[in-house]
CSV table of C-alpha atoms in Angstrom, one decimal:
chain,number,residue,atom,x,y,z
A,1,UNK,CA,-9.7,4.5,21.9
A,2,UNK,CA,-6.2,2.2,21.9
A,3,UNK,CA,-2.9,4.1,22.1
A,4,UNK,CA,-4.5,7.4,22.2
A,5,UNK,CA,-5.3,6.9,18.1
A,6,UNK,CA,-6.5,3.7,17.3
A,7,UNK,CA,-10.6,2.7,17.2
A,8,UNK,CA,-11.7,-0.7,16.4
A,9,UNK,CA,-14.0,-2.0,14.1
A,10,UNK,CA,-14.5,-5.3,12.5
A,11,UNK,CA,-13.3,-8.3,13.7
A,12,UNK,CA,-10.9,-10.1,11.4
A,13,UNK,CA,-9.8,-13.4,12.8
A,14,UNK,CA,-10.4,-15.8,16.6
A,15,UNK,CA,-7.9,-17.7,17.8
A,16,UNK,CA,-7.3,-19.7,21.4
A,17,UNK,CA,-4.6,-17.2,22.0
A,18,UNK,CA,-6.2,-13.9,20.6
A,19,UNK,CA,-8.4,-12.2,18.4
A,20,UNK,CA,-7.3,-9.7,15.5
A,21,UNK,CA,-9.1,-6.6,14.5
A,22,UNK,CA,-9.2,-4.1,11.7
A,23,UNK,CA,-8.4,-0.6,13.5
A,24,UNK,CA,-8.8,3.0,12.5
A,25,UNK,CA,-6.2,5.5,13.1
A,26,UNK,CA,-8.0,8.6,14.0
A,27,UNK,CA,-4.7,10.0,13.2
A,28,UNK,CA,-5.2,9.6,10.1
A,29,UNK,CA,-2.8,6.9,9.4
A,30,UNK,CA,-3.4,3.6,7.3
A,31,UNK,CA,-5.6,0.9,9.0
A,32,UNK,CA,-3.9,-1.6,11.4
A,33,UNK,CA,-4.1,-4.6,13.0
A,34,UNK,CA,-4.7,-4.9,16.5
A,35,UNK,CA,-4.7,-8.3,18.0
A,36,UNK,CA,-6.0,-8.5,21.7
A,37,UNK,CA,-5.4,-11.2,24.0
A,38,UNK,CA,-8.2,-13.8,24.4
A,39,UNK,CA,-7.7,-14.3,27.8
A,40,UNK,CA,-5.9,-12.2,31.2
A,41,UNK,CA,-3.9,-15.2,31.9
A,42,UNK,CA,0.1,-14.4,32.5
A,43,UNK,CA,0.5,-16.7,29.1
A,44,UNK,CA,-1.6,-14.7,27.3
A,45,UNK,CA,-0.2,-11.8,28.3
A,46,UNK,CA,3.0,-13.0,27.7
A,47,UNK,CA,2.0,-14.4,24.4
A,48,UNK,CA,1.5,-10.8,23.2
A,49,UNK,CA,4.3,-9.1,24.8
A,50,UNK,CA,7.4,-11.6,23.4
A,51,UNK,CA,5.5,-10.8,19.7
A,52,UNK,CA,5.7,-7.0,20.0
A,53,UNK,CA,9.3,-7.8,21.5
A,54,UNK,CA,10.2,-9.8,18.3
A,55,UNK,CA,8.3,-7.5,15.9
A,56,UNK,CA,9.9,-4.2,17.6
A,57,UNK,CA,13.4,-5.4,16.7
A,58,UNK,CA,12.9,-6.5,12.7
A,59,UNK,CA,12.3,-4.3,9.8
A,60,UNK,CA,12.0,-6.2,6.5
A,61,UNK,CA,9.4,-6.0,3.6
A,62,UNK,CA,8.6,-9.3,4.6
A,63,UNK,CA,7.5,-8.9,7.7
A,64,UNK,CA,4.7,-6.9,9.3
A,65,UNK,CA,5.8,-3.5,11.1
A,66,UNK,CA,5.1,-3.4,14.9
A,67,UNK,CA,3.8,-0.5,15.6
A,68,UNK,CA,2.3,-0.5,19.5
A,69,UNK,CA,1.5,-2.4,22.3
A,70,UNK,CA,-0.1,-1.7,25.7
A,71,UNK,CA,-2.9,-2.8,27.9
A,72,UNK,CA,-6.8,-2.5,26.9
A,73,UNK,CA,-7.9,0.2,29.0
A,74,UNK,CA,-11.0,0.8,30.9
A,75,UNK,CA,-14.1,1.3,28.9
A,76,UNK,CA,-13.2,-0.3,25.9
A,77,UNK,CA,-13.1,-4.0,25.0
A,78,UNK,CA,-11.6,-6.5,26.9
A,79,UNK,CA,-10.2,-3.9,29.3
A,80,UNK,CA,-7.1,-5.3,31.6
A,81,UNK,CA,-5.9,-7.6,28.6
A,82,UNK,CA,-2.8,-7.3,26.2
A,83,UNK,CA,-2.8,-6.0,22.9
A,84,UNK,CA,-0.7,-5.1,20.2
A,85,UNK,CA,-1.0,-3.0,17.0
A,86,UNK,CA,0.8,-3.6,13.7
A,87,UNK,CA,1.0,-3.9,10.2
A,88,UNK,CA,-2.0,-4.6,8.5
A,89,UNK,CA,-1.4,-7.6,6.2
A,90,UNK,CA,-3.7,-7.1,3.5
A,91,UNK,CA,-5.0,-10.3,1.2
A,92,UNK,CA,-5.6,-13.8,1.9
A,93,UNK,CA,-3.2,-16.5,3.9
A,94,UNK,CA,-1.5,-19.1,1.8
A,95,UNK,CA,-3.9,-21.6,4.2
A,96,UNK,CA,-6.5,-20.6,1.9
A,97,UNK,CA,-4.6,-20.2,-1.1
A,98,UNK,CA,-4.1,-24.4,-0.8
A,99,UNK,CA,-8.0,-24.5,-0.3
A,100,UNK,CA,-8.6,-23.1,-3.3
A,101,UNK,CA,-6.4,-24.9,-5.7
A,102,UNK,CA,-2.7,-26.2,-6.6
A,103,UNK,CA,-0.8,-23.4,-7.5
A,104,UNK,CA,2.0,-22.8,-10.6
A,105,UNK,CA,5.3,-23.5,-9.9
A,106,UNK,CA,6.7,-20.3,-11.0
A,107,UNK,CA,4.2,-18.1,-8.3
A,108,UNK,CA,5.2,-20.4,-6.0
A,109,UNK,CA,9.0,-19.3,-6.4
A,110,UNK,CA,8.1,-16.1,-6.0
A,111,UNK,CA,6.9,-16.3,-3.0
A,112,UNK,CA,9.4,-18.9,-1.4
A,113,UNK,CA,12.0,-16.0,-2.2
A,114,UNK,CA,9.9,-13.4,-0.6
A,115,UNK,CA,9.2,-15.8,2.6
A,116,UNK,CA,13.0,-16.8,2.8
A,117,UNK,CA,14.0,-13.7,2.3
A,118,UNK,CA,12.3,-12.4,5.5
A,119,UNK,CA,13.1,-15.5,7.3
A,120,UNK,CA,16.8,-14.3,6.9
A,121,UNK,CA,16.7,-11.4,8.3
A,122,UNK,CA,15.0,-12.8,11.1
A,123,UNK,CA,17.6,-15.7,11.8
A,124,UNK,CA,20.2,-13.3,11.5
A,125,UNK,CA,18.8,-11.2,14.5
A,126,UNK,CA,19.0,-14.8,16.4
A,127,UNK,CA,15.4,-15.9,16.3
A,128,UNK,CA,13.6,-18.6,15.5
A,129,UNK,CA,9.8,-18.3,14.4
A,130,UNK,CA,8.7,-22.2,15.1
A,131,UNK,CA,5.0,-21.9,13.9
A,132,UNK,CA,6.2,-21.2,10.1
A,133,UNK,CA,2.9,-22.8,8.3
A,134,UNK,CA,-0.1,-21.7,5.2
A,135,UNK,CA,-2.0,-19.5,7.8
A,136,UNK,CA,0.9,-17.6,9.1
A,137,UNK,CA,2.1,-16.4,5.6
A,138,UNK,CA,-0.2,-13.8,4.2
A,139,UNK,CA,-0.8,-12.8,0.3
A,140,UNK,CA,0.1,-8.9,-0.1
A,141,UNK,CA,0.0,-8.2,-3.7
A,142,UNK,CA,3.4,-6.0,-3.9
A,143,UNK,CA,5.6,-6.9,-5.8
A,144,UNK,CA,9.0,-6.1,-3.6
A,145,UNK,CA,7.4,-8.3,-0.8
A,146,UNK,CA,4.9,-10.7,-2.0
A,147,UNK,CA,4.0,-12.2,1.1
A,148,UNK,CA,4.2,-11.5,4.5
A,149,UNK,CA,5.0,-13.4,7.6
A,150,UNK,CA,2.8,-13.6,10.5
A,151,UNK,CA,2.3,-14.7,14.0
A,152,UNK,CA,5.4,-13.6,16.0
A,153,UNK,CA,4.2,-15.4,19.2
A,154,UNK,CA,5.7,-18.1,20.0
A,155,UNK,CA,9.0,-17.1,18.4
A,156,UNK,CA,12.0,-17.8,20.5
A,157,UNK,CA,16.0,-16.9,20.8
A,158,UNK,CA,17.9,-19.6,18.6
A,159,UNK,CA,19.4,-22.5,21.2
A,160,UNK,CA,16.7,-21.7,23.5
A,161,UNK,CA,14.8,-24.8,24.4
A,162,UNK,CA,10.8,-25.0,24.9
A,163,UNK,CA,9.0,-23.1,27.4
A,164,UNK,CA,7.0,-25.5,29.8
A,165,UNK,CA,3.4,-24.6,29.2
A,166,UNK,CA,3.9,-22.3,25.7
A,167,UNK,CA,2.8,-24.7,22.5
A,168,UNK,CA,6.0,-24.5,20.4
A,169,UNK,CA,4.7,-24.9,16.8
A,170,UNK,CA,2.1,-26.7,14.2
A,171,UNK,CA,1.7,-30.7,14.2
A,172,UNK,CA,1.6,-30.9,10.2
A,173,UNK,CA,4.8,-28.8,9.7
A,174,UNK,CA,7.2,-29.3,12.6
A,175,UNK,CA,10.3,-30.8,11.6
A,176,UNK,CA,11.7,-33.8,13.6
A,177,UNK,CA,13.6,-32.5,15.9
A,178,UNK,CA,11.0,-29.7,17.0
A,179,UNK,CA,8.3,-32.6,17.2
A,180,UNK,CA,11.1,-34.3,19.4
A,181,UNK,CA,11.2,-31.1,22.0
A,182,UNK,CA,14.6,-29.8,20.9
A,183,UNK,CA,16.2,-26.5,21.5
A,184,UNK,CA,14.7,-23.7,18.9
A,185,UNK,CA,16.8,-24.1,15.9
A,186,UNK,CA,16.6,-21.6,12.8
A,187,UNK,CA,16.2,-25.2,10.5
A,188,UNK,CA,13.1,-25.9,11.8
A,189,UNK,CA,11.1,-22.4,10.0
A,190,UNK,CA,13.9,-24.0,6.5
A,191,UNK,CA,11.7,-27.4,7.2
A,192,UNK,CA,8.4,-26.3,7.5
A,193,UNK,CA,8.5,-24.1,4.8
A,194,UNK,CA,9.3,-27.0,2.8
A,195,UNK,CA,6.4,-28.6,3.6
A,196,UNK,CA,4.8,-25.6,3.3
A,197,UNK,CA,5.6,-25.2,-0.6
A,198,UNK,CA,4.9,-28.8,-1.2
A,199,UNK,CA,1.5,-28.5,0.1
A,200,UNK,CA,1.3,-25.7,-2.3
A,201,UNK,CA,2.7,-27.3,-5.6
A,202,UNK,CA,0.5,-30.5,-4.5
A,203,UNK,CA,-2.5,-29.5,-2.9
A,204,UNK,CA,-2.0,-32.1,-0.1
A,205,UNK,CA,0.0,-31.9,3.4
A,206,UNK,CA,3.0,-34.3,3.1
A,207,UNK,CA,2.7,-35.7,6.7
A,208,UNK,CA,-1.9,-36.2,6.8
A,209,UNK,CA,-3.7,-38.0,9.6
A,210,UNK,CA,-4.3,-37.2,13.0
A,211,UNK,CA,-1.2,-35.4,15.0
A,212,UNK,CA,0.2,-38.7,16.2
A,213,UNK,CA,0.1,-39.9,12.8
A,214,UNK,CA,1.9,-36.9,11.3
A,215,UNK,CA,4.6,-36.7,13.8
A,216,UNK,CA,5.7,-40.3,14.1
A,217,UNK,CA,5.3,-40.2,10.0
A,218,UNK,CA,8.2,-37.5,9.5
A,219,UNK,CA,10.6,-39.5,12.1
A,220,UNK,CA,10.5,-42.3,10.0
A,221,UNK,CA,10.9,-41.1,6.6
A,222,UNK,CA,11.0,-37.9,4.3
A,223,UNK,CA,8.1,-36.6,2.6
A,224,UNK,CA,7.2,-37.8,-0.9
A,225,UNK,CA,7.9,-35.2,-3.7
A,226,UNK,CA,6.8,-35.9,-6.7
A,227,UNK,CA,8.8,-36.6,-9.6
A,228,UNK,CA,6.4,-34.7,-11.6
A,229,UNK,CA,7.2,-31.3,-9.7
A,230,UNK,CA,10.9,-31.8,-12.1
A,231,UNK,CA,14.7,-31.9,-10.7
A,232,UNK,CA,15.2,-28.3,-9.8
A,233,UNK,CA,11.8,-28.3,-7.6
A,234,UNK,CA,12.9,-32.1,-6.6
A,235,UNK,CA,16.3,-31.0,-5.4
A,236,UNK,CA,15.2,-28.0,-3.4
A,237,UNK,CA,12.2,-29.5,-1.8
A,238,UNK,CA,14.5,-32.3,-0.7
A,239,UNK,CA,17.2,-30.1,0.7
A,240,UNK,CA,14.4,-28.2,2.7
A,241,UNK,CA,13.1,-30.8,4.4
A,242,UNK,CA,16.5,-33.4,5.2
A,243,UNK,CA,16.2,-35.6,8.4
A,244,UNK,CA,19.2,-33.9,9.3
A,245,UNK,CA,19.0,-30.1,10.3
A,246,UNK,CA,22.8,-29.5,9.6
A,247,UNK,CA,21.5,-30.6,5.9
A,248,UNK,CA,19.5,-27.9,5.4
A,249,UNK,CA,20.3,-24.6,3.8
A,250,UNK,CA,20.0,-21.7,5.5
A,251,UNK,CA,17.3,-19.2,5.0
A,252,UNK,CA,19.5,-16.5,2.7
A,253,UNK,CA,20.7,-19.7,1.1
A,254,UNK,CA,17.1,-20.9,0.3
A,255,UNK,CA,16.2,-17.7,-0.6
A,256,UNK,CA,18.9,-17.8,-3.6
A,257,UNK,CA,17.6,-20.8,-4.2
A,258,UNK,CA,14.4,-20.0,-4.8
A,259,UNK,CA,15.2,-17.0,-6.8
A,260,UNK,CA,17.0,-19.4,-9.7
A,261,UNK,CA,13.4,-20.9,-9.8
A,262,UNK,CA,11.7,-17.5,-10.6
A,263,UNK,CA,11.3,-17.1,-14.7
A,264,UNK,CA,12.8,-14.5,-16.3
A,265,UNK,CA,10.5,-11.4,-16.8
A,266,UNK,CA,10.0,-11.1,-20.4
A,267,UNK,CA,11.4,-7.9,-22.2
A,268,UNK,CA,10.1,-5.5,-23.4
A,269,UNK,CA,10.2,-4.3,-27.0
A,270,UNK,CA,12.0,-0.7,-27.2
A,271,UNK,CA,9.0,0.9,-28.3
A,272,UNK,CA,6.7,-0.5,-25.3
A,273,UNK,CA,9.4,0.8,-22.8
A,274,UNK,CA,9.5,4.4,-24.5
A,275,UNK,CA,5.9,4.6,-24.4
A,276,UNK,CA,5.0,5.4,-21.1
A,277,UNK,CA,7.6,7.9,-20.8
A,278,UNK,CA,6.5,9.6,-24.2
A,279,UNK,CA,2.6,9.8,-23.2
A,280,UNK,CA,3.3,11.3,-20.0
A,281,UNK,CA,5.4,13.8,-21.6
A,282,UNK,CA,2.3,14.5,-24.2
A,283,UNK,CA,0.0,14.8,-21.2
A,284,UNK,CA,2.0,17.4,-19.6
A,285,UNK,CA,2.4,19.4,-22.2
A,286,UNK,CA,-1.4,18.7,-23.1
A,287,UNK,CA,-1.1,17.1,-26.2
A,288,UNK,CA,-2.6,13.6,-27.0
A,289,UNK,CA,-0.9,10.6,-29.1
A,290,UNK,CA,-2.5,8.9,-31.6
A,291,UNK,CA,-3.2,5.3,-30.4
C-alpha cells in the first residue's frame, strides 16, 4: 500500500530515470499514476521530488494533477526509493501518434492550442519545462483539454542555468541556445514545440541523424517547412522555431495563434439543436418521438 490508499498493478512505462504504474485507489478514487524512482541515487530522488514540487504548484486542464509523493515503504516495491502519484493521463503519446501516420492540419491545431495553452500557465508561474517533445504530450480525448503535458522532471525556474549532472532536455528538439548550455528560458518549450508540430504535419524530425548531427544542424540553419503545409502553417511554424529566442512568441501568444488555425465548428441546423432537449423532455415524461 502507497500513501495509505494506493495499490499497484500493471506496469505502464520504463525509463533510466523511473518507472510508471497504473495504481488503485482503495479509496475508491479514479486510477493514478505512480512513477517510482529507478534508482536510490540522491539524482533520482531528486528527480522525483522537484516534479511533485513543479506539479504541486500548477492546476491547468493541461496538465496532469499532482496528487502525492513520499518514499516506497518497507514491504512493498522498491522500498527506500521516491515516488510520486498523479494524474492518470489516459491515451496514447503524440510519440506514437507520429509512428502511426502524418496527421491533419486542423487536429494538429487543436492540440497546439491545448499544449500552449498549458505551457502558459506554466511560464507564468516562472518555469521552464526543457524536455517539451512527442513522448511527453499525451492524447486525452476531452475536448476542454485535448492533450496533456507530461514529465515535470527536469523542469527548472526560468534564468536558472543547468544543473551539473541533471540531463536538461531531448537532442532532436532542443532549441539552440539549450543545446548551447544556456540559462533555462520559457523559448526553449515555444521551440521545441515547433518541431514538435512539424514532425506531426510531416511525419519526419526536422533536425535527423545521430545527436551530434541534430545539434550542430539547428545552429546552422532553421528547419525546413514545407511550402505545402500553406502560409498560415508556414508563418507560425517559422515564428516557433526563430534562431533568435527574443523572436519567438510567447506561449499565450502561440496559443492564440494556434486557435486562428482551428476550423470553425459547423452549425447546427435549429431543429438538430432542439432535438436533444425535446427527447429528453419526452423521456421524462415517458413518452417516445417518432424518429
Amino acid at each position: 500500500m502507497i500513501a495509505g490508499r494506493f495499490l499497484l498493478r500493471e506496469r505502464l512505462g520504463r525509463g533510466s530515470m523511473a518507472e510508471v504504474f497504473r495504481a488503485v485507489d482503495v479509496a475508491g478514487g479514479p486510477d493514478v499514476a505512480v512513477k517510482v524512482a529507478a534508482d536510490n541515487s540522491d539524482k533520482h530522488h531528486w528527480r522525483i521530488h522537484n516534479e511533485a514540487r513543479v506539479l504541486a504548484s500548477l492546476r491547468h486542464p493541461s496538465i496532469v494533477r499532482f496528487i502525492d509523493q513520499g518514499v516506497m515503504p518497507a514491504g512493498t516495491y522498491r522500498p527506500g526509493h521516491a515516488f510520486m502519484v498523479e494524474e492518470l493521463a489516459l491515451g496514447t503519446s503524440l510519440s506514437e501518434a507520429v509512428r502511426s501516420d502524418r496527421h491533419s492540419a486542423d487536429a494538429v491545431a487543436v492540440w497546439a492550442r491545448s499544449i500552449f495553452s498549458g505551457l502558459a500557465h506554466l511560464h507564468t508561474a516562472g518555469l521552464v519545462h526543457r524536455d517539451i517533445k512527442p513522448g511527453n504530450l499525451m492524447l486525452s480525448g476531452l475536448r476542454r483539454s485535448p492533450v496533456r503535458v507530461i514529465d515535470f522532471g527536469i523542469a527548472a525556474v526560468a534564468g536558472t542555468a543547468p544543473e551539473p549532472g541533471i540531463s536538461s532536455g531531448t537532442v532532436h528538439y532542443m532549441s539552440p541556445e539549450q543545446a548551447a548550455g544556456g540559462v533555462a528560458d520559457p523559448a526553449w518549450d515555444i521551440y521545441a514545440m515547433g518541431l514538435v508540430l512539424l514532425e506531426l504535419l510531416t511525419g519526419s524530425k526536422a533536425f535527423p541523424g545521430t545527436a551530434v548531427e541534430s545539434l550542430v544542424a539547428r545552429t546552422l540553419r532553421s528547419p525546413h517547412i514545407p511550402e505545402s503545409l500553406g502560409p498560415r502553417w508556414h508563418h507560425f511554424l517559422s515564428s516557433l522555431t526563430a534562431m533568435e529566442s527574443g523572436e519567438r512568441p510567447t506561449a499565450d501568444v502561440a496559443s492564440a495563434m494556434a486557435a486562428r488555425l482551428v476550423p470553425p465548428a459547423p452549425a447546427a441546423s435549429p431543429i438538430l439543436r432542439g432535438a436533444p432537449r425535446l427527447r429528453l423532455a419526452a423521456a421524462a415524461a415517458g413518452c417516445a418521438l417518432p424518429r
